[in-house]
Amino acid sequence: MTAAGNHQANRPVGRRLERAGIRDVAAAAGVSITTVSDALNGKGRLPDATRAHVREVADRLGYRPSAAARTLRTGRSGLIGLTVTTYGEEPFTFTEFAYFAEMARAATSAALARGYALVILPASSRHDVWSNVALDGTVVIDPSDHDPMVTELVRQGIPVVSDGRPAGSLPVQAWVDNDHEAAVLGILEHLAEAGARRIGLLTGTSTDTYTRLSTSAYLSWCERIGQEPVVESYPAHDPCAGAVAADRLLARPDRPDAVYGLFDPNGTDLLAAARRYGLRVPEDLLLVCCSESMVYATTEPPITTLSLKPGRIGTAVVQLLIDAIEGVDGGRPVQQVMPTDLIVRTSSQRRSPRTTVNPPRGPSGG
């Protein structure tokens, strides 16, 4: 038997290590229990030195506030939810996409920094399933028009903040979003300056604000410059449908010589479709997609991407939600618009401007 084993064997049966309590921290720090509570919860008017001293003592003693005690004291669980409701009951594992994964990471860190834990809820969850989780509030990513889950959560008195500008009168407490119209116009102008004569759009069929505003911006641009829209739509939650839509777009008689894809997989789908039709990128086809994935820096050729800055958005939505939960937002709806960033790579930089677009041909080998 090892020394550790002997030590365990000699330990009195039925005894366990005592956990330091708030009274122990107060006694060791030489302050009152109220002072300990205020120092650890960021409340009250305490000198910075006192707060630092109490926290140092609490860390040394291994003191951790009781979640159950906090719930009884504040009426809050310390849990906030994060979900995507855009696709309703359709299966959608949003953490597989770079945007949602980065947004969730930032939201988790922001929640922990303010003493809350983030609960990621499946896209197919409905409020009756969620009743088993005592949430103080929920972040909803890209809610659809007249989203029934948002309405139900608000009816139950649960604050909701959306990542995405809600349509109409959806009753969210606050929202954070990008200026999607400006972002799309910037991309279209970038492609036109690179020599594009007919720009196409690969978009989705959902009614969330991101898809709707981005598509509308493209259609308005086409009307303004006198170009017939070249659009293919597909259910964005279905990755197989994206590849089929990319193929349809490049097989059209009015095939575009540049394409913007709204969703993460569109870059690789369009690149693969271009190869099937014998199109060179960027010489024959310019490509841009919206993605946070660094994979596009290493494709052949590297693909230009639009970044929506999900880390900033994840932090902002959680801060706004916790402000609403704790009543420090003044009860007024809050809106924040985050900047985007176009990361220009080879796929959207034509080496020699073209003045004609060749008619489509069948896939190679077909």
Short mmCIF file of C-alpha atoms in Angstrom, two decimals, residues 259 261 264-272 275 281 286-291 293-306 342-348:
data_model
loop_
_atom_site.label_atom_id
_atom_site.label_comp_id
_atom_site.label_asym_id
_atom_site.label_seq_id
_atom_site.Cartn_x
_atom_site.Cartn_y
_atom_site.Cartn_z
CA VAL A 259 -20.89 35.19 -56.20
CA GLY A 261 -22.54 33.31 -50.28
CA ASP A 264 -20.17 29.49 -43.72
CA PRO A 265 -19.99 26.44 -46.06
CA ASN A 266 -20.76 28.45 -49.20
CA GLY A 267 -17.12 29.19 -49.98
CA THR A 268 -16.06 25.55 -50.24
CA ASP A 269 -19.34 24.58 -51.95
CA LEU A 270 -18.89 27.25 -54.64
CA LEU A 271 -15.21 26.41 -55.08
CA ALA A 272 -16.06 22.74 -55.63
CA ARG A 275 -14.08 23.10 -60.45
CA VAL A 281 -11.14 31.23 -59.44
CA LEU A 286 -14.91 35.77 -58.10
CA LEU A 287 -15.95 34.39 -54.72
CA VAL A 288 -16.79 35.87 -51.31
CA CYS A 289 -18.57 34.18 -48.41
CA CYS A 290 -19.50 35.11 -44.86
CA SER A 291 -17.46 32.98 -42.46
CA SER A 293 -13.39 29.95 -40.32
CA MET A 294 -9.65 30.21 -40.88
CA VAL A 295 -9.94 27.30 -43.32
CA TYR A 296 -10.56 29.86 -46.05
CA ALA A 297 -7.06 31.26 -45.60
CA THR A 298 -5.62 27.94 -46.79
CA THR A 299 -7.98 26.89 -49.62
CA GLU A 300 -6.73 26.99 -53.20
CA PRO A 301 -7.14 29.80 -53.86
CA PRO A 302 -7.70 31.48 -50.47
CA ILE A 303 -11.27 32.79 -50.26
CA THR A 304 -12.31 36.31 -49.27
CA THR A 305 -14.56 36.27 -46.20
CA LEU A 306 -16.81 38.69 -44.34
CA LEU A 342 -14.02 42.14 -45.10
CA ILE A 343 -10.89 39.99 -45.22
CA VAL A 344 -9.78 40.23 -48.86
CA ARG A 345 -7.98 37.22 -50.30
CA THR A 346 -7.15 35.89 -53.78
CA SER A 347 -10.65 34.65 -54.67
CA SER A 348 -12.04 38.16 -55.16
#
